[in-house]
Coordinates of C-alpha atoms and ligand atoms in Angstrom, one line a residue:
X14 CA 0.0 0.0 0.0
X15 CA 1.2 3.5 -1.1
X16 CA 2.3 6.1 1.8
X17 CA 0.0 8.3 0.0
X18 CA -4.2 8.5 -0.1
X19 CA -3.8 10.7 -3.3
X20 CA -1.5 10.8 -6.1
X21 CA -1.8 12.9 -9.2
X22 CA 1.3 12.1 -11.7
X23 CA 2.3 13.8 -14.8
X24 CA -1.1 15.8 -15.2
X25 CA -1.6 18.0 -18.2
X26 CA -4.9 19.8 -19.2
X27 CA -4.9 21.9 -21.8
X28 CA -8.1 24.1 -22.8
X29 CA -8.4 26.3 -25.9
X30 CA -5.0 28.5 -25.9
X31 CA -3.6 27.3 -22.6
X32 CA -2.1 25.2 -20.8
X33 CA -3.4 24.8 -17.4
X34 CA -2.1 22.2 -16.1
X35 CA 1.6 21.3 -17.5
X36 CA 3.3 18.1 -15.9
X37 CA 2.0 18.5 -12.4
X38 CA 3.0 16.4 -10.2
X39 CA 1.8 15.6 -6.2
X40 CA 1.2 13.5 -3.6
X41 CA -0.6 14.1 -0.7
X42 CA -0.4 11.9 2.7
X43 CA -4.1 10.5 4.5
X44 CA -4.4 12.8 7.3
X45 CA -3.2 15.6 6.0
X46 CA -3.9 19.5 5.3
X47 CA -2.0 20.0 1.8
X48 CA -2.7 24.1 0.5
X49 CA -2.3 25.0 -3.4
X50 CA -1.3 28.1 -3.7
X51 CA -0.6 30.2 -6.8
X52 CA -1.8 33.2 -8.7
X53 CA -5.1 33.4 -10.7
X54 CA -5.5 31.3 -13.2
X55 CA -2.4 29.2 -12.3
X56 CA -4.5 26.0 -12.6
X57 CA -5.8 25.1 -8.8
X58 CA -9.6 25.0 -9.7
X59 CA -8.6 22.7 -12.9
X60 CA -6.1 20.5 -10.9
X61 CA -8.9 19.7 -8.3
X62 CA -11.9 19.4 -10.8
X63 CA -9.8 16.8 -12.1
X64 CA -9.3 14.8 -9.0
X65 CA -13.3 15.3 -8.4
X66 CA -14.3 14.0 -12.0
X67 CA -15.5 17.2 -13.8
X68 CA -12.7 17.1 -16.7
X69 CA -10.3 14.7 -17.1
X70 CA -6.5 14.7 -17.9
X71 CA -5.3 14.9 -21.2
X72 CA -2.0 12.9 -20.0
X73 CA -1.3 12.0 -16.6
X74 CA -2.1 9.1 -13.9
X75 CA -4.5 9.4 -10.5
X76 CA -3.8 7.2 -8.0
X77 CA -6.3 7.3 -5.0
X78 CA -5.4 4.4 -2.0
X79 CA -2.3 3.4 -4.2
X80 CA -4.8 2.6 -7.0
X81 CA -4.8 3.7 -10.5
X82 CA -8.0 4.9 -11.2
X83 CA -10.2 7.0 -13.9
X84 CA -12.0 10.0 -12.3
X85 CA -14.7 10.3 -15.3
X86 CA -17.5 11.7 -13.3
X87 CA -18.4 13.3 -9.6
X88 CA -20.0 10.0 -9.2
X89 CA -17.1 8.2 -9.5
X90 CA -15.3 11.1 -7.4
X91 CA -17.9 10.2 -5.0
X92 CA -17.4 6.4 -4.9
X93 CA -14.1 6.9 -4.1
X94 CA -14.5 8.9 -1.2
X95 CA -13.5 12.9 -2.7
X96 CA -15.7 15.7 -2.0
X97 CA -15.0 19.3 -3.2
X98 CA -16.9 22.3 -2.1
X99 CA -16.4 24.6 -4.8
X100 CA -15.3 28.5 -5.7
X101 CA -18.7 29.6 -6.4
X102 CA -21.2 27.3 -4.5
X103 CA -23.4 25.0 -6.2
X104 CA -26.5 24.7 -4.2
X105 CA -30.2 24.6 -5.5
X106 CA -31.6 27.9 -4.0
X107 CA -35.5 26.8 -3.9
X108 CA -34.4 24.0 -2.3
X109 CA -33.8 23.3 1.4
X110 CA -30.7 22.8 2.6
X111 CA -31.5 19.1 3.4
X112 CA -33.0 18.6 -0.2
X113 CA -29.7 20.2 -1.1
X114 CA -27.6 17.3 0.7
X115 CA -29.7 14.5 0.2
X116 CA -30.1 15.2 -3.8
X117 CA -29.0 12.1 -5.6
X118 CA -28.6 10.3 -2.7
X119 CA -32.6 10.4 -1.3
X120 CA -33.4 7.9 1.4
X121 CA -36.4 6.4 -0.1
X122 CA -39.9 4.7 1.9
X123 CA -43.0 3.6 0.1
X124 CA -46.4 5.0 0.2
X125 CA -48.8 3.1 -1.1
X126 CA -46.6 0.9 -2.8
X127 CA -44.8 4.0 -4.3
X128 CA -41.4 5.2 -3.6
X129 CA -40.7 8.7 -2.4
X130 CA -38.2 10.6 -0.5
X131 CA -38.2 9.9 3.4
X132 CA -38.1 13.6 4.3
X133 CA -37.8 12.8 7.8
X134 CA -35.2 10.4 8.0
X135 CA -33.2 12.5 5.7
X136 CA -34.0 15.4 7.9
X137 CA -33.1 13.9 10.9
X138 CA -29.9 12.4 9.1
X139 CA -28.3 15.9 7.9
X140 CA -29.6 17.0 12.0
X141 CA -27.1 14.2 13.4
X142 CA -24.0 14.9 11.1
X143 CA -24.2 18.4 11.3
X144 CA -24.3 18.3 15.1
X145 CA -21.5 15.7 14.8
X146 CA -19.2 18.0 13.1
X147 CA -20.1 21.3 15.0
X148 CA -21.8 22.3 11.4
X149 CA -25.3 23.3 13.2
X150 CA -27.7 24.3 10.3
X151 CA -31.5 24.1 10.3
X152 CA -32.6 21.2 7.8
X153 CA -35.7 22.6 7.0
X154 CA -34.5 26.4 5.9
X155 CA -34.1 27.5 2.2
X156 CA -30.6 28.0 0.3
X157 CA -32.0 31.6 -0.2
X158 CA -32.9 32.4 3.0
X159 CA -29.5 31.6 4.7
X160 CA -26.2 33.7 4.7
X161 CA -23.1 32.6 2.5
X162 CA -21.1 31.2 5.2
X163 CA -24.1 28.6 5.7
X164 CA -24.8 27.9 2.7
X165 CA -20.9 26.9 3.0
X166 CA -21.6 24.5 6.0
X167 CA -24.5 22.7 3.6
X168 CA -21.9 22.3 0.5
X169 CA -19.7 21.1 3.6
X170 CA -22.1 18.7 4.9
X171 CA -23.0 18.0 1.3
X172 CA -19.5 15.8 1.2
X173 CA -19.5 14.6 4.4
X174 CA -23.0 12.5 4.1
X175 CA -21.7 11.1 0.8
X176 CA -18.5 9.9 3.4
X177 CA -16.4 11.8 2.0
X178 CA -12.8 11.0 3.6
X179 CA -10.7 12.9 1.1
X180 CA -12.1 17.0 1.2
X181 CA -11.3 20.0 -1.6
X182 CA -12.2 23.0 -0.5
X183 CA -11.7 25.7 -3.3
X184 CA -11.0 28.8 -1.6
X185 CA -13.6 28.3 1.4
X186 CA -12.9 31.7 3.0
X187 CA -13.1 33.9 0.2
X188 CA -16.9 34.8 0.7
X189 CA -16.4 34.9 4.5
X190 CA -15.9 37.2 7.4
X191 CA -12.7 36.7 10.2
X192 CA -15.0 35.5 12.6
X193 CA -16.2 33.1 10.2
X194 CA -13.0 32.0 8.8
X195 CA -11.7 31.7 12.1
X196 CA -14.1 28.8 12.9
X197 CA -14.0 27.7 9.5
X198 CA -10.3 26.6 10.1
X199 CA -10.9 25.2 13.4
X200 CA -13.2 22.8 11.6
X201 CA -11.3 22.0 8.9
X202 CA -8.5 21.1 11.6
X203 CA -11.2 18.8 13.1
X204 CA -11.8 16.9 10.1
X205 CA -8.2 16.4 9.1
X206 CA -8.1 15.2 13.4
X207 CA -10.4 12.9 13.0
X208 CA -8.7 11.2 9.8
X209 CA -9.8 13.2 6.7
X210 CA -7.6 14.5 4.2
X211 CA -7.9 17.5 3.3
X212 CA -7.1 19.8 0.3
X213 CA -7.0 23.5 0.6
X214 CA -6.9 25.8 -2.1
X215 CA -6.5 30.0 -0.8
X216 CA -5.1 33.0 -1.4
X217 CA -4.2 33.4 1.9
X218 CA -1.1 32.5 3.0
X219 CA -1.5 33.3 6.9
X220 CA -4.4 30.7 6.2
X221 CA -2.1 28.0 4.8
X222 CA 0.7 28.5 7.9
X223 CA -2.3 28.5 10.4
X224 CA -3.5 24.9 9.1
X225 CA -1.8 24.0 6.2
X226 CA 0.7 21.0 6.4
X227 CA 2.3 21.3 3.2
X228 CA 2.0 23.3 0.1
X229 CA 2.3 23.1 -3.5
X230 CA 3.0 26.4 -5.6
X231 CA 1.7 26.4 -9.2
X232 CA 2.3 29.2 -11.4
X233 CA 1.2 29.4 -15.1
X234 CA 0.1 25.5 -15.0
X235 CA 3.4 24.6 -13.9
X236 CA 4.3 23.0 -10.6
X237 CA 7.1 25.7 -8.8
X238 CA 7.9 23.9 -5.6
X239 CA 5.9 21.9 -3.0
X240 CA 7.0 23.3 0.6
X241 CA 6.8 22.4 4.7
X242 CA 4.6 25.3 5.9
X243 CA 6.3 24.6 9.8
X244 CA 9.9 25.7 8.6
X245 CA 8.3 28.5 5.7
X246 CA 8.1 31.9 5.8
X247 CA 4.6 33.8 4.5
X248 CA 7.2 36.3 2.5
X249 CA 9.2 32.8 1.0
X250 CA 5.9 31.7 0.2
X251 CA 4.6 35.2 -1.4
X252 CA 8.2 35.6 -3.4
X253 CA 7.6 32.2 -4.9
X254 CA 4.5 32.6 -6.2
X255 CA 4.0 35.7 -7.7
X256 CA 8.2 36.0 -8.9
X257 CA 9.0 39.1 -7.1
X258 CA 8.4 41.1 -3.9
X259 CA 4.9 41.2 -3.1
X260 CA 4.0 44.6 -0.7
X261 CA 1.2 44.2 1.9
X262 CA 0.8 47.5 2.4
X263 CA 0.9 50.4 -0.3
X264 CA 2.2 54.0 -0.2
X265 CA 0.1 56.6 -0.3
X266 CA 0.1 60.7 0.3
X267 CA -2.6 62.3 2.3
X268 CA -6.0 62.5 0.6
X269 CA -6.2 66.2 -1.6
X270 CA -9.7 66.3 -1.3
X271 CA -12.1 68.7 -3.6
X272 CA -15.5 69.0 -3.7
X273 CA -18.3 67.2 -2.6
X274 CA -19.3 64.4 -5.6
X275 CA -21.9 62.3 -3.1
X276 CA -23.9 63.2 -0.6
X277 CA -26.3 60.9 0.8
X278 CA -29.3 61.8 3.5
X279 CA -31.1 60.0 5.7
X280 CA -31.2 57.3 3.3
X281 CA -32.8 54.1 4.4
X282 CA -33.4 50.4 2.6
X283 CA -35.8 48.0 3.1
X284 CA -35.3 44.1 1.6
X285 CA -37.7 42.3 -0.4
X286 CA -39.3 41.5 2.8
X287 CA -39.7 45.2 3.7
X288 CA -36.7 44.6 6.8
X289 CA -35.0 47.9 6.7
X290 CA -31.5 47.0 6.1
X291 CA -30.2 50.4 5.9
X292 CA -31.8 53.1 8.4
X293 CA -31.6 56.9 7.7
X294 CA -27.5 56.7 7.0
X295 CA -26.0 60.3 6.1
X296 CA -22.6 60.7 4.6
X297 CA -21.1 62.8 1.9
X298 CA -17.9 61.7 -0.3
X299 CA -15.4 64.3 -2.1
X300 CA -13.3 64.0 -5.1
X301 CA -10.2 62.6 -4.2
X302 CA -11.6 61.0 -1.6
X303 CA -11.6 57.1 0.0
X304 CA -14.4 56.9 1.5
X305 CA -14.7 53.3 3.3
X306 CA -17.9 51.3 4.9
X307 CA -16.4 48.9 7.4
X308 CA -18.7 46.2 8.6
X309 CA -19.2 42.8 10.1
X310 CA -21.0 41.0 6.5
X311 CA -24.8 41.6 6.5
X312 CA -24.7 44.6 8.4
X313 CA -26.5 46.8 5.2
X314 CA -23.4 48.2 3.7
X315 CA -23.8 46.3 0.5
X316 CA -27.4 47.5 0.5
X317 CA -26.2 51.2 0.7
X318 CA -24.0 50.8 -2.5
X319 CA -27.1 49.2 -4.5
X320 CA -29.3 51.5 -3.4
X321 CA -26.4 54.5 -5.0
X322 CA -25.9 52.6 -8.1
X323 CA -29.7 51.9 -8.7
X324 CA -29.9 48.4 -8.0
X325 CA -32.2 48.8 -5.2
X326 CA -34.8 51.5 -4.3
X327 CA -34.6 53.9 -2.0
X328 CA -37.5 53.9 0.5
X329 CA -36.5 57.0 2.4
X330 CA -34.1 59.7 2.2
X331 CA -32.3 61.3 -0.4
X332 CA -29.1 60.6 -2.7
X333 CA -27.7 63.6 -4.6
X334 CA -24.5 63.0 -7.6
X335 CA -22.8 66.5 -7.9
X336 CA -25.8 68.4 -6.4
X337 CA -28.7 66.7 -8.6
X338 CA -31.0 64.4 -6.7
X339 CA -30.6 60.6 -8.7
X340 CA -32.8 58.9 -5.9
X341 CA -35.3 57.5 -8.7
X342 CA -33.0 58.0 -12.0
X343 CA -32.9 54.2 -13.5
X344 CA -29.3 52.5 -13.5
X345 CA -28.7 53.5 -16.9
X346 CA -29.2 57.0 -16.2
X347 CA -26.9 56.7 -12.7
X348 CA -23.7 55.0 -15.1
X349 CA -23.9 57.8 -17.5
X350 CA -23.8 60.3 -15.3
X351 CA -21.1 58.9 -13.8
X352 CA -21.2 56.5 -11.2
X353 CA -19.2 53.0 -11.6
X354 CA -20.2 49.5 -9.9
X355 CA -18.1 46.4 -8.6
X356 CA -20.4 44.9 -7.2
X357 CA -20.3 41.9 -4.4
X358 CA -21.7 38.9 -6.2
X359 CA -19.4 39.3 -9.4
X360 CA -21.2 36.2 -11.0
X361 CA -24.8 37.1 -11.0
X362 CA -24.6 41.3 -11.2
X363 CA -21.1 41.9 -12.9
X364 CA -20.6 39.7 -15.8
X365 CA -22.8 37.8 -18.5
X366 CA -21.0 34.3 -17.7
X367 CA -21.8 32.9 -21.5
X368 CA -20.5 35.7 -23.3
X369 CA -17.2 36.7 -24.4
X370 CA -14.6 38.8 -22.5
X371 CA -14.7 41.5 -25.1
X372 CA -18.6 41.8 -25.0
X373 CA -18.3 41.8 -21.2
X374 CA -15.9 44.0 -21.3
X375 CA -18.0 46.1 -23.0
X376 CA -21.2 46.3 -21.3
X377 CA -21.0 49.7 -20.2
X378 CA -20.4 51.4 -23.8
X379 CA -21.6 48.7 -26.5
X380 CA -24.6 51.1 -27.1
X381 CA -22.4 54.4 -27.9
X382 CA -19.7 54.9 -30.5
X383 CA -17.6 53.6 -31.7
X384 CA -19.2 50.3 -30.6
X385 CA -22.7 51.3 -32.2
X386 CA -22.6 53.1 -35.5
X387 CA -25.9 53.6 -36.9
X388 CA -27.6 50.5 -35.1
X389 CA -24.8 48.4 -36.3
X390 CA -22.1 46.6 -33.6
X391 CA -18.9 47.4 -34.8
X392 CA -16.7 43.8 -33.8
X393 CA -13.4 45.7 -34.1
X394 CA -14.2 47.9 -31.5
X395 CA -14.6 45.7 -29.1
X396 CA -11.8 44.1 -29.8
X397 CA -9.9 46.8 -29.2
X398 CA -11.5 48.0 -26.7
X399 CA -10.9 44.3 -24.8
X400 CA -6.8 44.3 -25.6
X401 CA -6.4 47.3 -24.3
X402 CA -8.2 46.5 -21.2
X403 CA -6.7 42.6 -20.9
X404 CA -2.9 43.8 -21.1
X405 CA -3.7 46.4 -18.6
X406 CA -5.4 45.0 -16.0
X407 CA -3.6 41.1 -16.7
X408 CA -6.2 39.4 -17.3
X409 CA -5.2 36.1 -18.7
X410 CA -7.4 33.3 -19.7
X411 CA -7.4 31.0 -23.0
X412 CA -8.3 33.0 -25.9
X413 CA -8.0 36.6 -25.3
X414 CA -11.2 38.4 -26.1
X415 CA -12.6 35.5 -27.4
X416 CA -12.6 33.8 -24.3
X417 CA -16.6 32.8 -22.3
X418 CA -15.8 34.6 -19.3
X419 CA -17.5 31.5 -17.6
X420 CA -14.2 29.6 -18.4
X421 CA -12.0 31.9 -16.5
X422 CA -10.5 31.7 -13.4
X423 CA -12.2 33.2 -10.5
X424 CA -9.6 35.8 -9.8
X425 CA -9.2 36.9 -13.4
X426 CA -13.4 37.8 -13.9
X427 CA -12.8 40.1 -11.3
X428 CA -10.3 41.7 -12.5
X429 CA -12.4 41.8 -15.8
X430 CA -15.1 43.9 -13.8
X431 CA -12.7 46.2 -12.5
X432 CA -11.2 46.8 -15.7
X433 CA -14.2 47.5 -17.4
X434 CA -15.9 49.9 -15.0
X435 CA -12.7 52.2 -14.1
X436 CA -12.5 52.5 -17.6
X437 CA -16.1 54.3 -17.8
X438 CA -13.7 57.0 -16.1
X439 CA -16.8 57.8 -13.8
X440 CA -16.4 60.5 -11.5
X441 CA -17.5 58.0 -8.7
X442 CA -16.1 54.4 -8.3
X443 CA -18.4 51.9 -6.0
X444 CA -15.8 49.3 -5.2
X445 CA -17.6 46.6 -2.9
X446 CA -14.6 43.8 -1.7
X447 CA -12.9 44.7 -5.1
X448 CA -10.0 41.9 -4.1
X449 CA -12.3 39.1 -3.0
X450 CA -11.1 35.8 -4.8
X451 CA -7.5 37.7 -6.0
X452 CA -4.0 36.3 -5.5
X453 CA -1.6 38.9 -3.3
X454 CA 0.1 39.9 -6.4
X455 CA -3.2 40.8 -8.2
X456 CA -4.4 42.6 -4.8
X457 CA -1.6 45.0 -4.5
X458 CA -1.8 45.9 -7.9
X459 CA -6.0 46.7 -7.7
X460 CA -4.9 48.5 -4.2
X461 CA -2.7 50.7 -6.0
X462 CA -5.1 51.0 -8.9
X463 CA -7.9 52.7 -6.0
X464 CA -5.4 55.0 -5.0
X465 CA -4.5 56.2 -8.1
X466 CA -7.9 56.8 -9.0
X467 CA -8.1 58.3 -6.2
X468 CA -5.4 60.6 -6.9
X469 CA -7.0 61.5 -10.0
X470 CA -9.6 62.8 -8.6
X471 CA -12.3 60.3 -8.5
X472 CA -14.7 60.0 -5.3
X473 CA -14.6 56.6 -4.2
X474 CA -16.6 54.3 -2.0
X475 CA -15.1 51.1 -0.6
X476 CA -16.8 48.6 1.1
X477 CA -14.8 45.7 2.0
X478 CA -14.7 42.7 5.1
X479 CA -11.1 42.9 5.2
X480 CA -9.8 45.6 7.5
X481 CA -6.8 45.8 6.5
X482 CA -7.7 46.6 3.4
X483 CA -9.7 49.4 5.1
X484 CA -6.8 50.9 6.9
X485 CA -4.6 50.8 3.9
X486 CA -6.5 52.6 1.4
X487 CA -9.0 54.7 2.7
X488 CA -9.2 58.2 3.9
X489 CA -12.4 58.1 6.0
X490 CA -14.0 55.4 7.6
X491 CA -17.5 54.6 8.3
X492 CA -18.6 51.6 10.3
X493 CA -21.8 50.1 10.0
X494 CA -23.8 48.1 12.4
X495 CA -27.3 46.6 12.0
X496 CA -27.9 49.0 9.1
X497 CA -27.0 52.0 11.4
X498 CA -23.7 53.9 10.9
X499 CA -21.9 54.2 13.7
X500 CA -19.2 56.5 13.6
X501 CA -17.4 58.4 11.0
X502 CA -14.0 59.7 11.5
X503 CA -10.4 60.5 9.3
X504 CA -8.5 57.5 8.6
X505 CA -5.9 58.1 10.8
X506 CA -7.7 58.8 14.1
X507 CA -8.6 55.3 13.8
X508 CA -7.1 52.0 14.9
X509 CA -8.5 48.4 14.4
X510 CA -9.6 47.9 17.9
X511 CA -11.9 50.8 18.1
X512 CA -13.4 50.0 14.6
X513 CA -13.9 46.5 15.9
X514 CA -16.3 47.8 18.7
X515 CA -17.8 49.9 16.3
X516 CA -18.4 46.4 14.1
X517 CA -19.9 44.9 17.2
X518 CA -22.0 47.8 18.2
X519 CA -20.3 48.9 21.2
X520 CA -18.2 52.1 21.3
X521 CA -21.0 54.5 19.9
X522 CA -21.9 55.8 23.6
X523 CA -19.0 55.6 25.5
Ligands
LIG1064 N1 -13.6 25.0 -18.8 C1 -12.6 25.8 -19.3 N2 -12.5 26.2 -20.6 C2 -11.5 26.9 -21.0 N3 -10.5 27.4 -20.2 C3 -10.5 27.1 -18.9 C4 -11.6 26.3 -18.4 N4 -11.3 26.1 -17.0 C5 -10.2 26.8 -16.8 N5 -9.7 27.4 -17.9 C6 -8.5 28.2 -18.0 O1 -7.5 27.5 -17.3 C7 -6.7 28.4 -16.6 C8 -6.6 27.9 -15.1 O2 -7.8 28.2 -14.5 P1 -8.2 27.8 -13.0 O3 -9.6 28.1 -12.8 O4 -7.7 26.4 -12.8 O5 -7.2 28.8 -12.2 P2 -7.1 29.1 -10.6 O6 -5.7 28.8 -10.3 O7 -8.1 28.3 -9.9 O8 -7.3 30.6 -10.5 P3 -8.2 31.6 -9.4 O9 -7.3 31.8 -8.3 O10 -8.4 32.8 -10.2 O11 -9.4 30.8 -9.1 C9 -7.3 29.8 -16.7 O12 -6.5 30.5 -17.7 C10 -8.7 29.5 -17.2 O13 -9.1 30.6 -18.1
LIG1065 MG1 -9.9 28.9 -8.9

């Protein structure tokens, strides 16, 4: 019997263009917490949806138990014991969560003579593992009524009723907040304590050295170096990866700020169930300005950019763009007077995931000139429009332009919707987590793109979950609690603890 639960030799898988995986080679031990690391669109996604059966090789062995074996389907991924939560979830969302676990694998009774699903049992089934593995969820509730990080615990306890032993987890913390990632990792540390193996693909390398046993780099499809997190540094593992220093922190001069670009009053939200999300919040936003929303997830600050860029309605209070009120102007009418969107859920609001890079790339414009010439698309415009875009922002994939932005790497459609709405050179940029899902490299360089917008005199809203990435870019900080904002202060009268009660709620009336 082989040392190793999982080997993967020799692997190459090409797609149209590239190569993403070239001659990669690994072998991870049972037991084990082994990270991938490497930049976007180095190949982890495609290395692990080969070992869980969604393509398959072009050359190359798998060997699972010191078996060879063919991975040609989940269901064979399944049978031998892999499960893989994946970069963007894949849940049913008018489903419950215990439909959602079950599905495929229904425990059956017969009524009447005729088979159906035994709710109950199943019920009480996803009730007992989830209560075995600390991964409390209520059965009964629907994917779209629960928060992201549960919906991660079902995709979690998706794998482990289907006994899963060996576990892919496709950057699991991307979507979640420290407190959440924090008990994430402790639960992932349980699994691999009680005998699982587990593979761990993130961007974070304080992540990897917190669990992480070993790690392999990849880089351009190509395997760089597999290393012992115990005896590496975070900066070894950075420099490897991306080819040169990475920065965690950028340079920046004090904010030159002009006049007023935003000013928003007394503006509150209410959800599709009429909960106000946002209550009477008040702030105003200058040109040159970073103007950040700090938050604990869910706390209404997303809500506050959609209702700015149009994509949900006001229900009291008032936003004014360079004096003029825009609380009922359509989206259309908000974008060409200048306001640009990166929105949260870059899947369903910023990209058209079937078309091609240069028609996404062009979403903002493809009705103007030179795109539109007398009713007629003019293809070598946005062609152009796309190289120019791709060499400047790096975004690789297969086939350029040409590429379905559904192909590419998660990391690399963000930086497709970042490309494309600073380029509408808007007077006002709505960044919300703008380096969610990117690889350090790619995050200093979208850091130092805000601050140059900045410095060009754009008016810019940040709302992001890491606070770090707070405290390095922005100018003022407002924190938001329960849809209330707390406090709003300079930058630099501000540390992370007292932002942190802020985030909690505490600290307003001392
Ligand atoms: N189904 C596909 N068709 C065509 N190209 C693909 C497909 N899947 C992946 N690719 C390409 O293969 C390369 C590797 O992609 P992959 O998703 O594995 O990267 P990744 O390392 O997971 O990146 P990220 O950190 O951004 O998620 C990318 O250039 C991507 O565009
Ligand atoms: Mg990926």
């Amino acid at each position: 019997m082989s040392d190793y639960i999982v080997e993967m030799k020799h692997i190459t898988k090409r797609f149209p263009g590239i190569v993403a995986n070239d001659d990669v080679s690994i072998s991870i031990r049972k037991g084990e917490i082994y990270a991938l690391l490497g930049e976007n669109g180095a190949g982890k996604s495609t290395l692990m949806s080969m070992l869980f059966g969604m393509y398959e090789p072009d050359e190359g062995e798998i060997y699972v138990r010191g078996e060879k074996v063919s991975i040609d389907s989940p269901t064979r991924a399944t049978e031998l014991n892999i499960g893989m939560v994946h970069q963007h979830f894949k849940l049913v969302s008018n489903y419950t969560i215990t439909e959602n676990i079950i599905m495929g694998m229904e425990p059956m009774k017969k009524v009447l003579g005729i088979p159906v699903v035994d709710l109950k049992t199943a019920n009480k089934q996803v009730d007992e593992i989830s209560k075995k593995y600390g991964l409390e969820v209520n059965p009964t509730a629907l994917i779209s009524e629960i928060p992201v990080s549960t919906q991660q615990r079902v995709e979690i306890l998706k794998m482990l009723y289907r006994e899963a032993e060996i576990l892919i987890f496709d950057e699991p913390t991307a979507v979640l907040t420290p407190q959440e990632i924090a008990s994430l990792l402790e639960i992932i540390k349980g699994l691999r304590d009680g005998g699982k193996t587990i593979i761990l693909i993130t961007h974070k390398l304080d992540e990897i050295k917190q669990v992480a046993d070993r790690c392999a780099i990849l880089n351009r499809g190509k395997l760089i170096d597999i290393l012992d997190v115990a005896t590496t540094s975070t900066k070894t593992m950075a420099n490897l990866m991306v080819g040169r220093e990475v920065s965690f922190t950028v340079d920046k001069s004090p904010a030159q700020m002009g006049d007023e670009v935003l000013k928003v009053e007394g503006l509150t939200v209410r959800n599709r169930k009429k909960f106000e999300v946002v209550k009477q919040a008040s702030f105003s936003i200058h040109k040159g300005e970073i103007f950040a929303i700090a938050g604990v997830a869910g706390n209404g600050q997303t809500d506050i950019a959609d209702a700015i860029a149009g994509t949900m309605e006001a229900y009291a209070g008032k936003i004014l763009f360079k004096g003029e009120d825009i609380t009922k102007s359509s989206i259309r009418e908000r974008a060409l007077k200048g306001i640009a969107y990166i929105p949260e859920d870059r899947q369903n609001c910023g990209l058209v995931m079937d078309f091609s890079l240069a028609d996404n790339l062009a979403l903002k414009k493809y009705y103007k000139e030179p795109f539109c010439k007398r009713n007629f698309l003019k293809p070598d415009a946005f062609t152009q429009n796309a190289s120019a875009l791709i060499s400047s922002y790096d975004i690789r994939s297969g086939q350029e332009e040409k590429t379905i932005v559904r192909s590419m790497s998660g990391g690399n459609q963000q930086k497709a919707i970042i490309a494309r709405e600073i380029d509408t050179d808007a007077e006002l940029i709505i960044f919300v987590q703008p380096t969610r899902g990117l690889d350090i490299g790619a995050i200093e360089n979208i850091r130092k793109e805000i601050i140059r917008q900045r410095d060009l005199g754009k008016a810019i809203l940040l709302i992001s979950l890491e606070l770090d990435e707070i405290m390095n870019c922005a100018d003022t900080i407002a924190v938001i609690y329960n849809g209330e904002i707390q406090n709003i202060a300079p930058a630099d009268t501000l540390d992370t603890n007292r932002i942190g009660e802020f985030m909690m709620g505490v600290g307003k009336h001392e």
